[in-house]
Amino acid sequence: MKEIVLEQREFFNSNQTKDVAFRIAQLKKLKSLIKENEKSFDEAIFTDFKKSAFDNFTCEMALVYHDLDEAIKNVKKWSAKKPVKTNLLNQPGKSYVVPEPLGVSLVIGAWNYPFQLSFAPVIAAMAAGNTVVLKPSELPQNTSRIMAQVVNENFDPAYFTVVEGGVAETTELLAQKFDKIFFTGSVPVGKIVYQAAAKNLTPVTLELGGKSPAIIEADCDLPITVKRLVWAKFLNAGQTCIAPDYILVQESIKDLFLQKMVEEIEKEKFDVTNGNYVQIINQRNTERLASMIDKEKVYSGGKVDIEKRIIQPTILSDVTWEDKIMQDEIFGPILPVLTYRDLSEAISQIKAHPRPLSCYIFTKNNRTKERVLNEISFGGGAVNEAIMHIANSSLPFGGVGNSGIGAYHGEAGFRTFSHYKSILEKPTWFEPSLKYFPHTKKKLNLIKWIMGQR
Ligand code: NAD
């Protein structure tokens, strides 16, 4: 690991990555490699947890291609120096901000969208002119292997390399000095990464998880609300960081809401053979999820096949904050439904818990929407929709508080991997005596006047 980082540092110091044409060429190369290997990627992820080619394209590749195209198109503009105003005190002169790459970066990925969560930060790192060590999640092992193979056979490891492995390898990587660490994963491991980074004062981006609520108001458009929620919750069998973790439904529509949710689940025919459902990533997680299902509270679904790693889309009703399902992020196809009387109660329930990665509000009322957006702090979210905000790269994606630090996608990703160097440039033909000795009263008054403090 030490060697890899040393080699990358040497490469970075050669200044090759500072050249925008170099960055564009590497991004184009990555794009064509992904395109050439799309079929192998589909096969690997299907072997790992039965994710279909449809889901692999729509939820992973499409976002990666989009980020690639955007970076290729805009990297020149993003990396250009930006003139800013020069104040009177510094006249004559000019001021500007120059984005510069941070240096040698480490990207650590999670397993649930293994391509997207690995390549999207890599694209941002490359666009900003960094070298990259990528450590994908070890759980989807075939996907990790194919990513390592494609990258390591085609890129100079001094510029971009994939290191495969789990806790031991990541721990060894974290002991090295990087200039940037970008981590996607759980809150407890996020804290380990943050502590390791602190030893070298390495800046971090932490893309973490948590319990993301969806608030369902009585005045919502129920048919479309239910359709969008069912898709968002059971996509990838609920193994999505921004899936609605739980529902807060206004109590007057609870029964109707539950009935419509079940009808929609039946209509969707979630099944791996239909290509719209996946296995739980491993047996340990299947058992963890099974233990969260309180049989007394199952409203629909509830069947678990530990060996096949399949959990039926499940709705739990009459859930309270004391139930096991409400103690941790679920990260699976189980949807607890809680009720509230008025919006203030829903808001205070959410605010009594760590700030979520996402929050969704379903309502037709503008004031309700504004109250939720104004009063609850969360990473990002949507009004009358769920998950789809991630598909707009103009929206920086990231958490707040326990759900993360920093953001990426589009230009936000470029910024995440850049330092903005501030420069004042002065000509030498003029030098007023103002700041120099003797410090007369007249000079002081003039300085006060220039600074607008009289
Ligand atoms: P995880 O934290 O277990 O693992 C993430 C990465 O950290 C993996 O590459 C793993 O090898 C490594 N790792 C695990 N334990 C480690 C340790 N002790 N020391 C060093 N490295 C270690 O997370 P996961 O199970 O892969 O992913 C699920 C979590 O990630 C959920 O909480 C989910 O919400 C979150 N997530 C967040 C986002 C986001 O964009 N914010 C996206 C996907 C997943």
XYZ file of C-alpha atoms and ligand atoms in Angstrom:
498
model
C 0.000 0.000 0.000
C 2.864 2.292 0.906
C 4.480 1.716 -2.492
C 1.252 2.462 -4.347
C 0.822 5.774 -2.566
C 4.481 6.731 -3.041
C 4.271 5.951 -6.756
C 1.073 7.976 -7.090
C 2.607 10.894 -5.217
C 5.565 10.885 -7.559
C 3.225 10.800 -10.552
C 1.136 13.629 -9.127
C 4.262 15.696 -8.539
C 5.192 15.266 -12.210
C 2.260 17.666 -12.874
C 0.815 15.510 -15.663
C -2.644 15.494 -14.071
C -2.681 19.310 -14.037
C -3.104 19.270 -17.796
C -6.807 19.446 -18.675
C -6.231 17.560 -21.945
C -4.719 14.694 -19.915
C -7.768 14.611 -17.641
C -10.185 14.572 -20.570
C -8.229 11.776 -22.260
C -8.340 9.659 -19.067
C -12.070 10.264 -18.614
C -12.710 9.264 -22.229
C -10.590 6.176 -21.751
C -12.571 5.219 -18.652
C -15.819 5.703 -20.563
C -14.788 3.484 -23.455
C -13.498 0.793 -21.074
C -16.806 0.763 -19.208
C -18.706 0.590 -22.516
C -16.542 -2.264 -23.811
C -17.023 -4.225 -20.597
C -20.696 -3.488 -19.931
C -21.678 -7.100 -20.532
C -19.056 -8.447 -18.096
C -20.206 -5.871 -15.524
C -23.826 -7.008 -15.980
C -22.829 -10.638 -15.509
C -20.710 -9.951 -12.430
C -23.390 -7.991 -10.617
C -26.036 -10.560 -11.542
C -23.838 -13.282 -10.069
C -23.334 -11.256 -6.910
C -26.928 -10.449 -6.036
C -29.092 -11.050 -9.100
C -29.225 -7.411 -10.118
C -30.646 -7.344 -13.649
C -29.040 -5.643 -16.651
C -32.000 -3.203 -16.623
C -31.356 -2.166 -13.014
C -27.618 -2.165 -13.563
C -27.979 0.270 -16.434
C -30.645 2.552 -14.977
C -29.285 2.727 -11.420
C -25.542 2.454 -12.017
C -24.186 2.823 -15.547
C -26.526 5.637 -16.601
C -25.343 7.793 -13.701
C -21.709 6.949 -14.370
C -22.021 7.780 -18.103
C -23.843 10.979 -17.261
C -21.113 12.067 -14.819
C -18.454 11.131 -17.381
C -20.105 13.113 -20.189
C -20.619 16.111 -17.952
C -17.044 16.068 -16.695
C -15.598 15.647 -20.206
C -17.723 18.552 -21.437
C -17.116 20.910 -18.519
C -13.736 20.139 -16.975
C -12.061 22.949 -18.899
C -14.598 25.461 -17.597
C -14.556 24.055 -14.043
C -10.769 24.143 -13.825
C -10.342 27.642 -15.260
C -9.245 30.368 -12.883
C -12.164 32.490 -11.721
C -11.736 36.262 -11.482
C -13.216 37.842 -8.358
C -13.654 41.475 -7.278
C -10.606 43.351 -5.992
C -11.355 45.741 -3.126
C -10.308 49.391 -3.114
C -7.496 48.751 -0.623
C -5.782 46.433 -3.091
C -6.109 48.641 -6.167
C -4.521 48.612 -8.622
C -4.563 44.831 -8.776
C -6.535 41.789 -9.788
C -7.805 38.829 -7.806
C -8.747 35.335 -8.825
C -9.339 31.826 -7.526
C -7.517 28.880 -9.109
C -8.874 25.362 -8.618
C -6.030 22.920 -8.016
C -6.178 19.148 -7.473
C -5.755 17.975 -3.893
C -3.299 15.244 -4.905
C -3.381 11.512 -4.165
C -6.922 10.448 -3.386
C -8.482 7.351 -1.861
C -12.038 6.333 -2.793
C -13.707 3.663 -0.650
C -16.947 2.251 -2.027
C -20.045 0.575 -0.596
C -21.640 -2.586 -2.002
C -25.245 -1.666 -2.780
C -24.535 0.175 -6.070
C -20.961 -0.993 -6.481
C -20.207 0.548 -9.909
C -21.844 3.885 -9.351
C -20.522 4.370 -5.820
C -17.009 3.527 -6.979
C -16.789 5.178 -10.388
C -18.760 8.388 -9.732
C -16.275 9.636 -7.094
C -13.392 8.437 -9.291
C -14.719 10.560 -12.176
C -14.858 13.607 -9.900
C -11.317 12.915 -8.641
C -9.949 12.505 -12.174
C -11.742 15.593 -13.493
C -10.193 17.642 -10.700
C -6.731 16.287 -11.581
C -6.056 13.861 -8.736
C -4.526 10.404 -8.841
C -6.844 7.716 -7.471
C -6.673 4.554 -5.403
C -10.097 2.894 -5.509
C -11.080 0.317 -2.886
C -14.484 -1.083 -3.875
C -16.605 -3.037 -1.420
C -15.517 -6.653 -1.110
C -19.055 -7.977 -0.630
C -20.099 -8.120 -4.313
C -16.862 -10.007 -4.995
C -17.377 -10.626 -8.728
C -18.115 -6.955 -9.311
C -15.062 -5.914 -7.300
C -12.896 -8.350 -9.273
C -14.059 -7.164 -12.704
C -13.595 -3.506 -11.765
C -10.066 -4.273 -10.563
C -9.307 -6.243 -13.714
C -10.583 -3.611 -16.145
C -8.880 -0.716 -14.361
C -5.610 -2.408 -13.471
C -5.064 -3.852 -16.932
C -5.574 -0.501 -18.608
C -4.412 2.322 -16.353
C -0.965 3.192 -15.094
C -1.167 2.276 -11.366
C 0.765 5.420 -10.577
C -2.311 7.299 -11.807
C -5.333 5.084 -11.118
C -5.457 1.699 -9.471
C -7.971 -0.569 -7.779
C -7.036 -2.293 -4.522
C -9.377 -5.122 -3.644
C -10.067 -6.230 -0.096
C -12.044 -5.855 3.095
C -11.362 -4.487 6.554
C -7.666 -5.501 6.733
C -6.753 -3.953 3.371
C -8.792 -0.808 4.017
C -7.173 -0.412 7.430
C -3.738 -0.639 5.809
C -4.740 1.893 3.176
C -6.063 4.255 5.820
C -2.691 4.167 7.556
C -1.125 5.880 4.501
C -1.059 9.602 3.938
C -3.595 10.620 1.296
C -4.517 14.154 0.254
C -8.217 13.304 0.091
C -10.371 10.426 1.291
C -13.817 9.896 -0.169
C -15.807 7.271 1.726
C -19.240 5.796 1.086
C -20.621 3.448 3.731
C -22.047 3.142 7.195
C -21.902 5.659 10.047
C -19.688 3.480 12.333
C -17.086 2.879 9.594
C -17.352 6.551 8.590
C -16.133 7.416 12.089
C -13.157 5.043 11.703
C -12.266 6.694 8.388
C -12.606 10.192 9.854
C -10.298 9.312 12.757
C -7.676 7.793 10.453
C -7.834 10.877 8.203
C -7.434 13.222 11.181
C -3.969 11.805 11.895
C -2.750 13.340 8.633
C -5.235 16.232 8.517
C -6.561 14.688 5.331
C -9.836 16.226 4.138
C -12.687 13.746 3.887
C -16.006 13.399 2.198
C -18.250 10.972 4.060
C -21.301 9.671 2.228
C -23.114 7.861 5.021
C -26.583 6.512 5.733
C -29.318 6.647 8.333
C -33.075 6.532 8.549
C -34.673 8.602 5.782
C -38.344 9.436 6.363
C -41.218 9.953 3.934
C -44.051 12.120 5.231
C -47.436 11.398 3.692
C -49.950 14.175 4.203
C -53.703 13.570 3.968
C -53.941 15.965 1.010
C -51.368 14.126 -1.147
C -52.129 12.682 -4.564
C -52.457 9.169 -3.170
C -52.246 7.030 -6.346
C -49.011 8.648 -7.559
C -47.580 8.850 -4.018
C -48.060 5.132 -3.526
C -46.649 4.272 -6.960
C -43.490 6.323 -6.438
C -42.975 5.139 -2.867
C -43.302 1.456 -3.684
C -40.784 1.807 -6.515
C -38.357 3.777 -4.334
C -38.551 1.464 -1.338
C -38.267 -1.881 -3.110
C -35.764 -0.893 -5.793
C -32.629 -2.983 -5.165
C -34.699 -4.728 -2.450
C -34.505 -1.652 -0.263
C -30.690 -1.677 -0.261
C -30.510 1.979 -1.240
C -29.041 4.648 1.027
C -31.722 7.173 0.001
C -34.673 4.759 0.006
C -37.484 5.860 2.307
C -36.504 3.985 5.473
C -39.856 4.545 7.163
C -43.221 6.204 6.525
C -44.936 8.825 8.621
C -48.525 8.919 7.411
C -51.217 11.306 8.589
C -53.494 9.077 10.699
C -56.749 9.934 8.883
C -55.514 8.212 5.686
C -53.505 5.401 7.253
C -55.877 2.542 6.364
C -56.417 3.672 2.806
C -52.680 4.286 2.367
C -51.779 0.789 3.598
C -54.400 -0.821 1.365
C -53.153 1.061 -1.716
C -49.512 0.217 -0.914
C -50.321 -3.490 -0.864
C -52.243 -3.229 -4.157
C -49.271 -1.471 -5.749
C -46.772 -4.035 -4.438
C -48.903 -6.821 -5.949
C -49.118 -4.974 -9.255
C -45.333 -4.554 -9.447
C -44.693 -8.325 -9.140
C -41.296 -7.925 -7.457
C -39.220 -10.967 -8.279
C -35.648 -11.654 -9.347
C -37.014 -13.540 -12.359
C -38.794 -10.342 -13.440
C -35.523 -8.402 -13.199
C -37.016 -5.880 -10.769
C -35.856 -7.419 -7.490
C -32.517 -8.540 -6.078
C -31.124 -10.814 -3.404
C -29.975 -9.440 -0.075
C -26.218 -9.008 -0.434
C -25.262 -11.867 1.935
C -26.594 -14.280 4.510
C -25.532 -12.126 7.464
C -27.594 -9.191 6.214
C -30.547 -11.469 5.415
C -30.499 -12.720 9.001
C -30.116 -9.174 10.340
C -33.172 -8.059 8.348
C -35.204 -11.145 9.313
C -34.596 -10.347 12.968
C -36.085 -6.862 12.421
C -39.470 -8.229 11.331
C -41.866 -8.266 14.252
C -44.409 -10.888 13.139
C -47.172 -9.266 15.167
C -46.808 -6.081 13.128
C -46.621 -7.552 9.628
C -49.325 -5.919 7.517
C -48.214 -7.583 4.271
C -45.347 -9.789 3.088
C -42.946 -10.977 5.760
C -41.652 -14.135 4.064
C -37.906 -14.715 4.351
C -35.756 -17.333 2.614
C -32.395 -17.122 4.377
C -30.695 -19.598 2.079
C -31.812 -17.920 -1.143
C -31.267 -14.492 0.474
C -34.720 -13.268 -0.535
C -37.026 -11.177 1.631
C -40.513 -10.463 0.339
C -41.534 -6.775 0.174
C -42.839 -6.280 3.693
C -44.964 -3.616 5.344
C -45.144 -3.284 9.110
C -47.981 -1.251 10.610
C -48.712 0.224 14.043
C -44.982 0.658 14.499
C -43.602 2.842 17.287
C -40.158 4.340 17.878
C -39.558 1.690 20.553
C -39.718 -1.172 18.004
C -36.477 -2.844 16.906
C -37.085 -1.817 13.280
C -36.797 1.859 14.335
C -33.465 1.529 16.154
C -31.195 1.349 13.074
C -31.146 2.015 9.356
C -33.044 -0.884 7.754
C -31.333 -1.142 4.353
C -33.706 -3.845 3.129
C -37.246 -4.399 1.795
C -39.091 -3.791 5.069
C -41.211 -0.662 5.374
C -42.418 0.393 8.836
C -45.426 2.703 8.854
C -45.933 5.135 11.730
C -48.691 7.706 12.079
C -48.971 11.306 13.216
C -51.834 13.648 13.983
C -50.522 16.954 12.708
C -47.467 18.082 10.800
C -45.783 19.542 13.893
C -45.812 16.082 15.453
C -44.264 14.498 12.342
C -41.567 17.158 12.225
C -40.700 16.808 15.889
C -40.473 13.001 15.578
C -37.926 13.376 12.772
C -36.009 16.111 14.564
C -35.679 13.965 17.687
C -33.380 11.667 15.679
C -30.100 12.111 13.755
C -30.315 14.211 10.611
C -31.299 11.934 7.729
C -29.577 11.578 4.367
C -32.926 12.156 2.630
C -36.401 13.300 3.477
C -39.494 13.118 1.291
C -42.728 15.053 1.633
C -45.875 14.104 -0.276
C -48.428 16.911 -0.240
C -50.312 19.305 -2.512
C -50.007 22.101 -0.001
C -47.299 24.649 -0.598
C -47.115 25.794 3.036
C -46.719 22.223 4.254
C -43.884 21.699 1.797
C -42.185 24.942 2.875
C -42.474 24.035 6.554
C -40.820 20.643 6.029
C -38.016 22.120 3.910
C -37.466 24.939 6.381
C -37.716 23.084 9.670
C -36.015 19.725 9.043
C -32.302 19.423 8.298
C -31.382 16.579 5.919
C -28.898 15.874 3.131
C -31.230 16.176 0.155
C -34.631 15.011 -0.907
C -37.714 15.511 -2.989
C -41.249 16.837 -2.932
C -43.841 14.322 -4.179
C -41.022 12.026 -5.313
C -38.349 9.808 -3.787
C -34.786 8.830 -4.796
C -34.916 10.608 -8.179
C -33.044 13.700 -6.935
C -29.874 11.612 -7.246
C -30.424 11.500 -11.010
C -29.932 15.262 -11.375
C -26.203 15.957 -11.296
C -26.867 19.674 -10.854
C -28.014 18.802 -7.332
C -24.992 18.224 -5.062
C -25.455 14.835 -3.381
C -24.455 14.330 0.258
C -25.527 14.201 3.865
C -25.465 16.449 6.911
C -24.690 15.621 10.534
C -24.733 11.849 10.991
C -25.610 11.244 7.342
C -22.335 12.662 6.084
C -19.900 15.438 5.296
C -19.522 17.022 1.849
C -21.225 16.364 -1.462
C -20.532 15.325 -5.056
C -21.922 14.735 -8.574
C -21.409 17.214 -11.405
C -19.448 20.319 -10.495
C -19.944 19.603 -6.767
C -17.774 16.492 -7.265
C -15.080 18.538 -8.961
C -15.122 20.986 -6.041
C -14.921 18.146 -3.537
C -11.606 16.991 -4.994
C -10.169 20.499 -5.491
C -8.541 23.178 -3.424
C -9.443 26.717 -4.470
C -6.255 28.728 -4.293
C -6.834 32.468 -3.774
C -4.449 34.824 -5.543
C -3.973 38.597 -5.467
C -1.813 39.915 -8.294
C -0.344 43.421 -8.103
C 1.571 45.557 -10.578
C 4.819 47.114 -9.369
C 4.445 50.568 -10.926
C 2.408 52.033 -8.050
C 2.991 51.809 -4.283
C 1.160 54.261 -2.026
C 2.887 55.010 1.284
C -0.315 54.407 3.236
C 0.621 51.245 5.143
C 4.208 52.329 5.810
C 5.714 54.291 8.684
C 5.144 57.034 9.785
C 1.557 56.156 10.805
C 0.003 59.645 10.702
C -3.544 60.550 11.677
C -4.209 61.593 8.097
C -3.191 58.162 6.837
C -5.364 56.432 9.424
C -8.362 58.525 8.423
C -7.753 57.750 4.786
C -7.488 54.002 5.507
C -10.752 54.207 7.487
C -12.379 55.990 4.573
C -11.107 53.451 2.025
C -12.394 50.606 4.207
C -15.782 52.280 4.628
C -15.368 52.555 8.421
C -15.748 56.317 8.944
P -19.661 -0.387 5.360
O -19.401 0.835 6.161
O -19.757 -1.683 6.055
O -18.494 -0.577 4.258
C -18.096 0.455 3.398
C -16.641 0.255 3.029
O -15.827 0.298 4.179
C -16.338 -1.075 2.341
O -15.477 -0.831 1.249
C -15.668 -1.903 3.414
O -14.712 -2.794 2.897
C -15.012 -0.853 4.292
N -14.975 -1.230 5.697
C -15.899 -1.954 6.399
N -15.540 -2.065 7.680
C -14.375 -1.393 7.819
C -13.493 -1.153 8.934
N -13.750 -1.626 10.140
N -12.376 -0.429 8.698
C -12.102 0.061 7.484
N -12.898 -0.160 6.394
C -14.002 -0.882 6.570
O -20.949 -0.057 4.513
P -21.722 -0.986 3.479
O -22.358 -2.118 4.216
O -20.834 -1.304 2.327
O -22.837 0.004 2.947
C -24.024 0.226 3.648
C -24.030 1.580 4.304
O -23.565 2.564 3.417
C -25.415 2.031 4.697
O -25.352 2.681 5.938
C -25.812 3.009 3.619
O -26.767 3.945 3.972
C -24.498 3.638 3.321
N -24.482 4.168 1.958
C -24.423 5.515 1.787
C -24.452 6.049 0.518
C -24.382 7.520 0.283
O -24.189 7.909 -0.871
N -24.524 8.368 1.281
C -24.520 5.195 -0.576
C -24.570 3.828 -0.357
C -24.538 3.318 0.918
